[in-house]
Short mmCIF file of C-alpha atoms in Angstrom, two decimals:
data_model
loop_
_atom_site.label_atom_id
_atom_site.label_comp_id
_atom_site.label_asym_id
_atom_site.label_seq_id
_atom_site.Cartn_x
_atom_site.Cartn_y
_atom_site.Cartn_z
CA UNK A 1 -24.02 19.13 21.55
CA UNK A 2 -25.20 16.02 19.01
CA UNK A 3 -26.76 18.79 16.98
CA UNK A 4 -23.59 20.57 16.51
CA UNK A 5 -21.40 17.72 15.84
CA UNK A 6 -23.94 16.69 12.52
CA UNK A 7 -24.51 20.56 11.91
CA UNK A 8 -21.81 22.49 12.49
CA UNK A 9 -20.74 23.79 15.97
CA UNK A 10 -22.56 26.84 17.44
CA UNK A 11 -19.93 30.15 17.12
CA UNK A 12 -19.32 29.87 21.30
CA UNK A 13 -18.17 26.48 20.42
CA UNK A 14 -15.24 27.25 18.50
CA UNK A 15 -12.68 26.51 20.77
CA UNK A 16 -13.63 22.82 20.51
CA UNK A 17 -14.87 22.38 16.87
CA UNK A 18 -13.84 23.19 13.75
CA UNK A 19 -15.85 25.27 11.28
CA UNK A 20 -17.50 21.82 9.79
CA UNK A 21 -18.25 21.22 13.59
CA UNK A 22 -16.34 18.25 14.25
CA UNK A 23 -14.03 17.96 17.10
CA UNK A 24 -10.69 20.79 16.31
CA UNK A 25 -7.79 18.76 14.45
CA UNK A 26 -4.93 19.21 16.19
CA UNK A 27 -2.34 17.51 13.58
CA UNK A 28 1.09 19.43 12.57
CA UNK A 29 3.43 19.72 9.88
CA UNK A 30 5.60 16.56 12.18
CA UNK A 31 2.77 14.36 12.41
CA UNK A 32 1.35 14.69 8.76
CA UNK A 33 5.27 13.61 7.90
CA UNK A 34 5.35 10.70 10.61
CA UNK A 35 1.86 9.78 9.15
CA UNK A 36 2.89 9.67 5.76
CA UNK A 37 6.32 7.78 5.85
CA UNK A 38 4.49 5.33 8.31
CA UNK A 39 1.87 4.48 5.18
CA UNK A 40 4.77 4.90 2.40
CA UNK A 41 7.34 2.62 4.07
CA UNK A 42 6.21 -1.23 3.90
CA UNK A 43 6.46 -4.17 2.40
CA UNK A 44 7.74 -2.83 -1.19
CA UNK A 45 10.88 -1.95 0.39
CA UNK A 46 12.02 -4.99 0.19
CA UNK A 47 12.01 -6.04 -3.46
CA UNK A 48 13.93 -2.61 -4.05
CA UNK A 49 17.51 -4.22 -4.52
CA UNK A 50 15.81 -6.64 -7.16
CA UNK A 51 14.44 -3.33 -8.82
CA UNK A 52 17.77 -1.75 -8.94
CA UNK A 53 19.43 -5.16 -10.46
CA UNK A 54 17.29 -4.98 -12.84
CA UNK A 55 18.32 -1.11 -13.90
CA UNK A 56 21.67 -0.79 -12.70
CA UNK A 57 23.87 1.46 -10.86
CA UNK A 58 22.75 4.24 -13.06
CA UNK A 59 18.85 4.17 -14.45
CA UNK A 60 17.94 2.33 -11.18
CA UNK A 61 18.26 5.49 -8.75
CA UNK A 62 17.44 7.53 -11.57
CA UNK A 63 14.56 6.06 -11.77
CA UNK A 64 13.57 6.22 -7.79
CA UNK A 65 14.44 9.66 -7.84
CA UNK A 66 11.74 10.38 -11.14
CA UNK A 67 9.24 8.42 -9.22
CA UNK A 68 9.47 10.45 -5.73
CA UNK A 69 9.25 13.56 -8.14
CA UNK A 70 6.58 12.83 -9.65
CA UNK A 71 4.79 11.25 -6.30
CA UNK A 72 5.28 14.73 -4.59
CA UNK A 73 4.70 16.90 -7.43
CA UNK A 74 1.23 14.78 -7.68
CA UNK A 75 0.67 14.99 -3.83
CA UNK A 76 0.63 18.72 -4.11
CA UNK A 77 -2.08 18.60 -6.59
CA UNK A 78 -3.61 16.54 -4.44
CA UNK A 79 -3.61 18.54 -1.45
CA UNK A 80 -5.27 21.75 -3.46
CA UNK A 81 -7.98 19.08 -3.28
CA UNK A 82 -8.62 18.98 0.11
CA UNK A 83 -10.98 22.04 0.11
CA UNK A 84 -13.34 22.60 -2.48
CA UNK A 85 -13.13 26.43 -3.60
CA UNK A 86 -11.14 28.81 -0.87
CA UNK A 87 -8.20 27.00 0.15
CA UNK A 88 -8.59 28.59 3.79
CA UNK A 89 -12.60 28.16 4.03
CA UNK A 90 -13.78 26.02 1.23
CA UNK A 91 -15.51 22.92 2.37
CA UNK A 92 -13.98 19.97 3.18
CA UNK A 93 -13.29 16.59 1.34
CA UNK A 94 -12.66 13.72 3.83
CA UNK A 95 -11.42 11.30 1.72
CA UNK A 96 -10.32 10.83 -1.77
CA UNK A 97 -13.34 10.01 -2.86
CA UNK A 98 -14.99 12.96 -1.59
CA UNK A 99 -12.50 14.93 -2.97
CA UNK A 100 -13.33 13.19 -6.68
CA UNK A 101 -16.97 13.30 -6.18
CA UNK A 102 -16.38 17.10 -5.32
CA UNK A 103 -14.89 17.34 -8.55
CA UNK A 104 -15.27 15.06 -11.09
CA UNK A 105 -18.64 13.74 -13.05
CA UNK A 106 -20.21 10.84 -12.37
CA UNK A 107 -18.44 8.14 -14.70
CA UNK A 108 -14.62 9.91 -13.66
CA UNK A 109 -16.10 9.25 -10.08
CA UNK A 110 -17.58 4.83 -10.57
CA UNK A 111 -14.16 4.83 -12.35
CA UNK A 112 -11.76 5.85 -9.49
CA UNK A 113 -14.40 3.67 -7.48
CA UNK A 114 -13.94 0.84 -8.93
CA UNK A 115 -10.24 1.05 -9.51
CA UNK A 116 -9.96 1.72 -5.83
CA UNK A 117 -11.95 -1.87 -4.91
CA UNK A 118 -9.63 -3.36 -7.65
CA UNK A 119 -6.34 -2.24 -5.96
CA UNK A 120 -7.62 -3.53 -3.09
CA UNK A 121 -8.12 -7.02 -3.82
CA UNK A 122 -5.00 -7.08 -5.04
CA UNK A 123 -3.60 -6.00 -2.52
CA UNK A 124 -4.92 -8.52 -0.35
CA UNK A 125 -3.70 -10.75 -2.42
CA UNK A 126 -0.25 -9.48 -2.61
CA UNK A 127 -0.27 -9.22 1.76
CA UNK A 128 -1.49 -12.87 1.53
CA UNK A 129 1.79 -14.04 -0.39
CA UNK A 130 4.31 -12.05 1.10
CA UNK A 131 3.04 -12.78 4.33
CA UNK A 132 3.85 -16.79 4.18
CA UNK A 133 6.62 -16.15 1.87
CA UNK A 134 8.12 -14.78 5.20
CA UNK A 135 6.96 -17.39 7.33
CA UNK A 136 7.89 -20.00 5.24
CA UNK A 137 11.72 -18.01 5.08
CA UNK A 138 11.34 -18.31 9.03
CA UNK A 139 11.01 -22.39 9.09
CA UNK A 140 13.64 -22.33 6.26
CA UNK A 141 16.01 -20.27 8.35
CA UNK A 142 15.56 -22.22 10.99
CA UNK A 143 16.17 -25.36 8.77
CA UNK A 144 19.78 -23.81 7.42
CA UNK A 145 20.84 -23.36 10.69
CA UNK A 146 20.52 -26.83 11.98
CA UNK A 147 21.01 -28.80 8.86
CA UNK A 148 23.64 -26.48 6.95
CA UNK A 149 23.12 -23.75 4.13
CA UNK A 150 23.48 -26.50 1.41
CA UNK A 151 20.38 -28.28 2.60
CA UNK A 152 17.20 -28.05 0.09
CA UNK A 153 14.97 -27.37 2.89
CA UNK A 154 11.99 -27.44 1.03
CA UNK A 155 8.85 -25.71 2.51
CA UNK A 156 5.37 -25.72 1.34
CA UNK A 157 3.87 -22.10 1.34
CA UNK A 158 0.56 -23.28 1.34
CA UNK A 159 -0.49 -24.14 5.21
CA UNK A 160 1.22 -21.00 6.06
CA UNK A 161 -1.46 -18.71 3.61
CA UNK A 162 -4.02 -20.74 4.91
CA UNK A 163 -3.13 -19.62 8.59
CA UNK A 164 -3.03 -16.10 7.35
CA UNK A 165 -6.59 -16.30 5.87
CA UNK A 166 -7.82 -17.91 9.03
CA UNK A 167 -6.12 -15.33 10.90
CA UNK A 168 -7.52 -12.64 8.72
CA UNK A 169 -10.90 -14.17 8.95
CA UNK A 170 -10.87 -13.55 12.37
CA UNK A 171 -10.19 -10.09 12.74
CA UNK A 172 -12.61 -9.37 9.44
CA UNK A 173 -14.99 -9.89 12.21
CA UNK A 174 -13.96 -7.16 14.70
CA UNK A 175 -16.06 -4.15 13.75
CA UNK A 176 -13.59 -1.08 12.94
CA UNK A 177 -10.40 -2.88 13.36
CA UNK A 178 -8.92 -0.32 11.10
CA UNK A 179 -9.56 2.11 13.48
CA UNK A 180 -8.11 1.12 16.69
CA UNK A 181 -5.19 4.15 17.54
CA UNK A 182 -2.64 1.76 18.36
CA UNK A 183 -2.65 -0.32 14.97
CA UNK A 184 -0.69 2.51 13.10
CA UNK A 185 2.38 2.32 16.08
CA UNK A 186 2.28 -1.27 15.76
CA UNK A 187 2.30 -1.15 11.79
CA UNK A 188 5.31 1.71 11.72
CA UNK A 189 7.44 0.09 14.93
CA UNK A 190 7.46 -3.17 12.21
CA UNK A 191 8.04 -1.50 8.92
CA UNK A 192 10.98 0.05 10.73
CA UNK A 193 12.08 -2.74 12.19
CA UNK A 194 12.21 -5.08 9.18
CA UNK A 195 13.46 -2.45 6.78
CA UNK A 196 16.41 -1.39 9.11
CA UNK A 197 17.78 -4.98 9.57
CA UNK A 198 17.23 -5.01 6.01
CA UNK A 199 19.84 -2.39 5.59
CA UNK A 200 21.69 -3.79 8.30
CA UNK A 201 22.29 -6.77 6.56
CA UNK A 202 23.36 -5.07 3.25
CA UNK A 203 25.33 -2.96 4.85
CA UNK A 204 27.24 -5.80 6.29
CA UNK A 205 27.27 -7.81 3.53
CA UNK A 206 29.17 -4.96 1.51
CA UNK A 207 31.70 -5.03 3.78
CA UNK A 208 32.20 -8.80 3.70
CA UNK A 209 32.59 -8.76 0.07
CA UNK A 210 35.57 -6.47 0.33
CA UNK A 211 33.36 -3.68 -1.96
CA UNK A 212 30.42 -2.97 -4.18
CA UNK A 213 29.02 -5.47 -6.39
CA UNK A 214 26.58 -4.70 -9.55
CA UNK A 215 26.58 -2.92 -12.95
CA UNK A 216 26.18 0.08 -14.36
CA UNK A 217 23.04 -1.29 -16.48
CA UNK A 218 22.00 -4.18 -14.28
CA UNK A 219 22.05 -8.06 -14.86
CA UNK A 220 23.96 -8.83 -17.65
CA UNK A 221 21.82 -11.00 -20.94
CA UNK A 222 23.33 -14.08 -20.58
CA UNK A 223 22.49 -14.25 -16.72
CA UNK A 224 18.96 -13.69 -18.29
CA UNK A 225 17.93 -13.60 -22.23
CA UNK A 226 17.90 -10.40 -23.78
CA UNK A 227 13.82 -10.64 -23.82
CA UNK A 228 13.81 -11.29 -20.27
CA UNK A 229 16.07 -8.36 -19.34
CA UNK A 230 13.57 -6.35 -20.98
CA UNK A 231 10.47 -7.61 -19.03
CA UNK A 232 12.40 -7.66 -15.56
CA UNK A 233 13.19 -3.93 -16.24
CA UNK A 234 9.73 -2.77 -17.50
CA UNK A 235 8.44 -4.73 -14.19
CA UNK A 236 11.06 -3.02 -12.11
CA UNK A 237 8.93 0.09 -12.75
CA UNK A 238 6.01 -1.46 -10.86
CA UNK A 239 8.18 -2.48 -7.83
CA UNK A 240 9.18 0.85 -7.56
CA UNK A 241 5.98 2.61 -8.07
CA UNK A 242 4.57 0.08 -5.37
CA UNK A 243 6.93 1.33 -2.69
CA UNK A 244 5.66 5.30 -3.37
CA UNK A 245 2.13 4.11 -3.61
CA UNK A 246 0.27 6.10 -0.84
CA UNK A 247 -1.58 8.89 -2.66
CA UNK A 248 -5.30 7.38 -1.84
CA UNK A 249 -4.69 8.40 2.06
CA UNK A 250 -3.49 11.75 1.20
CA UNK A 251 -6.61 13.50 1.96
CA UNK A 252 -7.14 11.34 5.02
CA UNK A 253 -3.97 12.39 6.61
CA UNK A 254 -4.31 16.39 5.86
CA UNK A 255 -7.94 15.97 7.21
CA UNK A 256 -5.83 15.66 10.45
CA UNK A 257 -3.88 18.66 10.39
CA UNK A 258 -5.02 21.80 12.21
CA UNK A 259 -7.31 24.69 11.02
CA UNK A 260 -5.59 27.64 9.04
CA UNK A 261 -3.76 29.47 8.64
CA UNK A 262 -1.59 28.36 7.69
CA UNK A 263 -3.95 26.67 5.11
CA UNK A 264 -3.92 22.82 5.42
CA UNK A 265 -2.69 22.28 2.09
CA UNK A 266 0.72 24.14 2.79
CA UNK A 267 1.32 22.26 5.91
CA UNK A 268 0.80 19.05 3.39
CA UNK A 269 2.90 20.27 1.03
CA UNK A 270 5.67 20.65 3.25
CA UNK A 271 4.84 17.67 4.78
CA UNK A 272 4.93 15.89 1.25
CA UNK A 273 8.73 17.31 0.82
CA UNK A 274 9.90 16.02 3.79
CA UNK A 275 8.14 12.57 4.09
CA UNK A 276 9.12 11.71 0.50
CA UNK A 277 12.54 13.36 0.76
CA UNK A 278 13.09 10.85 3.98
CA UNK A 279 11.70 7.98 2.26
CA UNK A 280 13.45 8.44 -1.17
CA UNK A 281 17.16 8.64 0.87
CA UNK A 282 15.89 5.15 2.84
CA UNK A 283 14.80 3.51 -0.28
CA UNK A 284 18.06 4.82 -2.02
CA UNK A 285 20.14 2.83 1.15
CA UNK A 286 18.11 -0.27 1.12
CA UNK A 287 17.77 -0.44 -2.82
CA UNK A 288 21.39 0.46 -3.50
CA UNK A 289 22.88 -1.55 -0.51
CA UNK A 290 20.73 -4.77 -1.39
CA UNK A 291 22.24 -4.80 -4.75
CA UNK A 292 25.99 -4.00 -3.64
CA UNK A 293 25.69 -6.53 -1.65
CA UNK A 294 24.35 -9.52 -4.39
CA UNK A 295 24.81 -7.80 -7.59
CA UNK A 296 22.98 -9.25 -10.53
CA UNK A 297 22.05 -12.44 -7.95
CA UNK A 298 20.31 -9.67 -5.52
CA UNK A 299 16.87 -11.76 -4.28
CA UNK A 300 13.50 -10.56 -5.26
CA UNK A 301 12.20 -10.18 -1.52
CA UNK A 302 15.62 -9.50 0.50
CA UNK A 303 14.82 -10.94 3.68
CA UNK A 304 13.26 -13.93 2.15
CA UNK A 305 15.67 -14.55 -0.90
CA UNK A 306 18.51 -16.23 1.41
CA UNK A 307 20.99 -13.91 0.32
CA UNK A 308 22.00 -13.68 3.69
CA UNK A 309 22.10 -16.51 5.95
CA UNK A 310 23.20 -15.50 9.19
CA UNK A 311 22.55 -14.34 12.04
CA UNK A 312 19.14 -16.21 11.59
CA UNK A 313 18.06 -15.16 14.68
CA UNK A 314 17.90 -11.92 12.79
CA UNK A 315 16.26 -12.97 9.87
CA UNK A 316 13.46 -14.46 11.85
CA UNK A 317 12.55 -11.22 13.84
CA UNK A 318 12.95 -9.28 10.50
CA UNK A 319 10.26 -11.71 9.07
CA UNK A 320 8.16 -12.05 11.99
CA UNK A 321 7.68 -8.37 12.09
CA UNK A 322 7.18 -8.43 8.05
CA UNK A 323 3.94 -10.99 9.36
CA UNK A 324 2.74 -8.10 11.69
CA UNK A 325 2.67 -6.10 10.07
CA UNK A 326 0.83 -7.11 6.97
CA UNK A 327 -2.18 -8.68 9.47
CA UNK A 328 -2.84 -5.30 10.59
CA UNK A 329 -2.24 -3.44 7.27
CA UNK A 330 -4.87 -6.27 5.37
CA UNK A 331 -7.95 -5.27 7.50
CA UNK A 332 -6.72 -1.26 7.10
CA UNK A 333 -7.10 -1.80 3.50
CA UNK A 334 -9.69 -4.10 3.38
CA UNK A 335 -12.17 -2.75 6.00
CA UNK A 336 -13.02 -0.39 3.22
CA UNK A 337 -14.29 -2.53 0.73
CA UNK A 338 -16.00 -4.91 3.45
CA UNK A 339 -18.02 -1.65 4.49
CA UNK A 340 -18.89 -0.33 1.10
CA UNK A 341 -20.03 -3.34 0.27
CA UNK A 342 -22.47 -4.20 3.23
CA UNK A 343 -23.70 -0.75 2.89
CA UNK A 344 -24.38 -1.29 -0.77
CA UNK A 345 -26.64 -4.77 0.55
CA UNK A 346 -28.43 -3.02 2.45
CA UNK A 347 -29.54 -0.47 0.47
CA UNK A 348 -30.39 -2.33 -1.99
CA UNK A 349 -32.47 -4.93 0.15
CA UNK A 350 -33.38 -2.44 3.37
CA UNK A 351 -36.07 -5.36 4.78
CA UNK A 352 -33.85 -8.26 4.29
CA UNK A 353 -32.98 -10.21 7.97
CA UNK A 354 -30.31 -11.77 6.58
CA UNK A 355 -28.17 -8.81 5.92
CA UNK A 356 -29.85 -6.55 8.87
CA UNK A 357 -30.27 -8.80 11.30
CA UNK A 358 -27.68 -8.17 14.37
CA UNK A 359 -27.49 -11.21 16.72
CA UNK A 360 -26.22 -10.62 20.50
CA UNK A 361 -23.11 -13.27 21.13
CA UNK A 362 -22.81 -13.10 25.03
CA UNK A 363 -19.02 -12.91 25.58
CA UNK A 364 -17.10 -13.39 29.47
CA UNK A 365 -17.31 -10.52 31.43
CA UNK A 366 -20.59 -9.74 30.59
CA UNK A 367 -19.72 -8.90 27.23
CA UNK A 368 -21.25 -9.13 23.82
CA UNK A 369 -20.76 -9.61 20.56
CA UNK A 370 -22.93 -8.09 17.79
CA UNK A 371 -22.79 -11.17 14.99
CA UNK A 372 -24.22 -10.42 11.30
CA UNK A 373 -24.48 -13.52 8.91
CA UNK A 374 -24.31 -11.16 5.74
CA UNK A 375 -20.63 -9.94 7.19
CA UNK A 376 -19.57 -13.32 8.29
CA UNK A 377 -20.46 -14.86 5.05
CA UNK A 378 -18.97 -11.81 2.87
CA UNK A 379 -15.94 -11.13 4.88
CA UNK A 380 -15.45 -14.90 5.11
CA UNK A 381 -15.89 -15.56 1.36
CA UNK A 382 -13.25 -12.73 0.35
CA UNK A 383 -10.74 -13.78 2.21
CA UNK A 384 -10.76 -17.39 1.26
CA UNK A 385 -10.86 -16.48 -2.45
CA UNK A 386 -8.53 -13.93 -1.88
CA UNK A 387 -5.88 -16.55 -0.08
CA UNK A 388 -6.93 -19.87 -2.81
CA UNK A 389 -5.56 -16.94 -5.75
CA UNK A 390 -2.69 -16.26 -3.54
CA UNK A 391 -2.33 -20.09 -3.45
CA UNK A 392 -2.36 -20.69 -7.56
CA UNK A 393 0.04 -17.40 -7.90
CA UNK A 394 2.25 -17.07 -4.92
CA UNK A 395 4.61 -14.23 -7.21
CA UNK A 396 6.10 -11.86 -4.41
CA UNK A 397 7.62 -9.75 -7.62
CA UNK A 398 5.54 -10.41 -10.15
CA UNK A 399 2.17 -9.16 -8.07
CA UNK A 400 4.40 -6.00 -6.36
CA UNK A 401 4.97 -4.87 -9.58
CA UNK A 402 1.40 -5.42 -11.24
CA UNK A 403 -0.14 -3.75 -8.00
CA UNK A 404 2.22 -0.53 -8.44
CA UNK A 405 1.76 -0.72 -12.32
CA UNK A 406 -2.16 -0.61 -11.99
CA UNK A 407 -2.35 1.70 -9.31
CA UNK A 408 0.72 4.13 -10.32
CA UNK A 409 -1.30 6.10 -13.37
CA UNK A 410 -4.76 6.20 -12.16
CA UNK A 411 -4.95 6.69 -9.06
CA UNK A 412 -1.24 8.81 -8.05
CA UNK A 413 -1.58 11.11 -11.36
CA UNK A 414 -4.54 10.96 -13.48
CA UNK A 415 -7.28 11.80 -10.56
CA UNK A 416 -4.77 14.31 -9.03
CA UNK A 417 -4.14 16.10 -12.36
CA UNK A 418 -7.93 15.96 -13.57
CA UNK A 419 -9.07 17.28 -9.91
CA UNK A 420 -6.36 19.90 -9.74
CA UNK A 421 -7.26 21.00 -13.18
CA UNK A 422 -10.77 21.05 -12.06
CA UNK A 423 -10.35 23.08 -8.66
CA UNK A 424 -7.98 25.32 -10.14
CA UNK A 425 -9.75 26.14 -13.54
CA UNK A 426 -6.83 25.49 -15.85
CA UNK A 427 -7.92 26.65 -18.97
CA UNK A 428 -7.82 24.02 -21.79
CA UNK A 429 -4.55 24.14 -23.88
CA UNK A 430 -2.72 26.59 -21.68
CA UNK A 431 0.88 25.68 -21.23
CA UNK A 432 -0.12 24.63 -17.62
CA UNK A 433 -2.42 22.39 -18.91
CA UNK A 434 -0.37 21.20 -21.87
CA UNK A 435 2.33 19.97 -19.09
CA UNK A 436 -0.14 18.32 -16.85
CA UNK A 437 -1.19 16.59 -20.09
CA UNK A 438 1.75 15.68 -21.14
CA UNK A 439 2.75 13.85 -17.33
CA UNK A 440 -0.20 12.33 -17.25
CA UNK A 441 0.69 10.76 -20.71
CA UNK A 442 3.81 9.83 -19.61
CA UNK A 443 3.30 8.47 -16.42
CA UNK A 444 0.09 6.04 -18.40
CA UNK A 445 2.61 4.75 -20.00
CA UNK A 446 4.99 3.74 -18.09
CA UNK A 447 2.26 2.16 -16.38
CA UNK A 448 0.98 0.15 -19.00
CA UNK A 449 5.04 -1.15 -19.85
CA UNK A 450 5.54 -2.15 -15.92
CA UNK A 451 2.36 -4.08 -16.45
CA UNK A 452 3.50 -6.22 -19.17
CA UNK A 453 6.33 -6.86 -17.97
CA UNK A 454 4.68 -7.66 -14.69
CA UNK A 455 2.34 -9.92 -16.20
CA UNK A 456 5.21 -11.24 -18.30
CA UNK A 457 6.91 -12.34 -15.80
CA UNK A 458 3.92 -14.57 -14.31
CA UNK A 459 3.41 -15.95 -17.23
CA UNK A 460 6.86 -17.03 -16.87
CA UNK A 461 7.06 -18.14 -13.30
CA UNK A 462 4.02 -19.86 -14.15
CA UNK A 463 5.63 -22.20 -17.12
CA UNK A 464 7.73 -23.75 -14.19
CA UNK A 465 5.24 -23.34 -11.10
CA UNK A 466 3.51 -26.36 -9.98
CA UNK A 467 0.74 -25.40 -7.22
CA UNK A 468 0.11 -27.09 -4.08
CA UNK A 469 4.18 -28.14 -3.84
CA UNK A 470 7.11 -27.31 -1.93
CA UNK A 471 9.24 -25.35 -2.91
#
């Protein structure tokens, strides 16, 4: 049975194994969807209203509605990938980086690589600060309540990251944390949670105010300088782009769908319609009601901006789940990285005790824990640079909207249209190819104008920004 797990599963087996002899997926067009808005919805929800503010009533859904386009239309490519050659027999790519190495030479593939490892330290970076930007909105909600909503209640961010990194330091530590099969209910039961009240809020706030609030082209220059309203919209992009970013799991999630036929890349397809289509209407309500409810004063994290007050009760469950979830969804992304890189060490020094070495940790119960120095050290060291950055720019905005900037072009269009091109032999200069181009072109840059105004605006936050104090 071992040998047919590594080797493909003997023809009598075929009830239990699928025809690259692991165990048979069992996954459907429902759960590919219910994977896929569970990794889509997060944390980039909830600068969505700021996004819109920054638009307007009429380029800001616009502009959603281009970028769920384009993130399904690039999906599809994507799932073509899956199988290299015969989409109902062609072998299989696990991962997106199988699915580039299966197609792609060998720079296209360190590229994506290294891209990958660079979204993901940014990432933990951008977890980090939202993270305590919620728990500080927690003691500060707290603080309005008692002392009254006029009340500076100033709050230092800073012990708050540092109890994230310790906490993240911790579970670095647990070997496959990533993988345990309740993490993903956990991390969906919060996004939901957070997002609705969210929308709750807006929703009730609209009603207080008697109607909608906003523009039809966003805050007005003279609320902010004409320069300014051009940054803040170019970095609106990146926000937005943040909240569709889930292309690099793609392949992961069809790897659990069942065998064909149908073929696995038309369940994902119609998967891709109906995930993105669900998302795209709950972005449009949070987004849309967020800024009805504030206008061109609509916060850059909602439930942390103290646009809304009361009930705080509320407000503290809505943040307490944002904190939940984002302690899970760090070690999902980072796990990754931490493996790739102790791999990579050993390799590359095979005899060394220091990075090979497991040391047996009796635990109660007659337990035991399997301690490496390499990973304590490396995991350790990561995190702790990863939370003093966090600490010098705590940006909630500013660092959404560079994350979805860098990872937008490369890794949701250019990979998908280069592999699809690939896998599907698109002659050079057809019209097919011409369009692909020409998305590709314009999707880079967009990109490269959400950056710069991304990194605009921390240079701007950080004319004002004095580390280490309360804000």
């Amino acid at each position: 049975m071992e040998v047919s797990l590594e080797l493909g599963a003997p023809q009598g087996a075929s009830k239990c194994f699928d025809d690259d002899g692991r165990l048979k997926r069992t996954g459907t067009l429902w759960t590919a969807s219910a994977h896929i808005i569970t990794a889509v919805i997060g944390s980039g929800v909830l600068s969505l209203a700021w996004a819109i503010g920054q638009l307007g009533w009429v380029a800001g859904p616009i502009a959603m509605l281009l970028f769920s386009f384009v993130t399904y239309y690039t999906s599809a490519l994507l799932a073509d990938c899956y199988r290299s050659g015969d989409p109902n027999t062609g072998k299989r790519n696990y991962t997106y980086m199988d699915a580039v190495r299966a197609n792609l030479d060998g720079f296209k593939v360190k590229l994506c690589g290294y891209l990958q490892y660079l979204n993901i330290v940014g990432v933990a970076i951008g977890y980090t600060i939202a993270a305590s930007i919620s728990m500080v909105a927690i003691e500060r909600s707290n603080c309005f309540h008692k002392n009254g909503d006029d009340s500076p209640c100033q709050v230092n961010s800073n012990p708050y990251m540092i109890m994230f990194g310790v906490a993240e330091i911790i579970f670095s530590q647990i070997p496959d944390f990533d993988q345990i099969w309740w993490l993903s209910i956990v991390a969906a039961v919060m996004s939901f949670t957070y997002s609705s009240i969210g929308l709750s809020l807006g929703i009730v706030q609209v009603i207080k105010n008697g109607g909608f609030r906003g523009s039809l082209t966003g805050i007005s220059i003279g609320t902010v300088s004409e320069m300014d309203k051009i940054w803040r919209s170019l970095q609106a992009f990146g926000d937005i782009a943040f909240a569709y970013s889930y292309s690099i799991i793609l392949i992961e999630i069809q790897d659990t769908i069942r065998a064909p036929p149908p073929s696995e890349a038309k369940v994902m397809k119609r998967a891709t319609v109906i995930s993105v289509a669900v998302t795209t209407v709950f972005y449009m309500l949070c987004g849309c009601m967020g800024y009805a409810a504030f206008g061109d004063m609509a916060p850059g994290n909602l439930l942390t901006g103290f646009g809304f007050y009361n009930p705080y009760w509320l407000l503290d469950i809505a943040n307490v789940a944002i904190v939940v979830h984002l302690v899970g969804a760090y070690q999902v992304y980072c796990q990754p990285l931490f493996a790739f890189v102790e791999k990579w060490a050993l390799v590359t020094w095979p005899r060394s005790q220091f990075i090979g070495k497991e040391i047996q940790v009796p635990l109660p119960a007659r337990r035991s824990y399997n301690l490496n120095l390499f990973r304590l050290i490396w995991r350790t060291t990561f995190v702790v640079v990863s939370t003093v950055v966090s600490m010098l720019l705590p940006f909630f905005n500013d660092v959404v909207g560079l994350l979805g900037a860098i990872g937008f072009w490369p890794l949701t269009v250019y990979f998908p249209v280069e592999m699809y091109i690939v896998q599907k032999k698109v002659a050079r200069w057809s019209t097919r190819w011409v369009c692909l181009q020409l998305l590709s072109l314009a999707c880079l840059a967009i990109t490269i104008a959400s950056a710069a105004g991304s990194i605009a605006g921390v240079v701007s936050d950080l004319k004002v920004y004095r580390p280490f104090k309360a804000s």
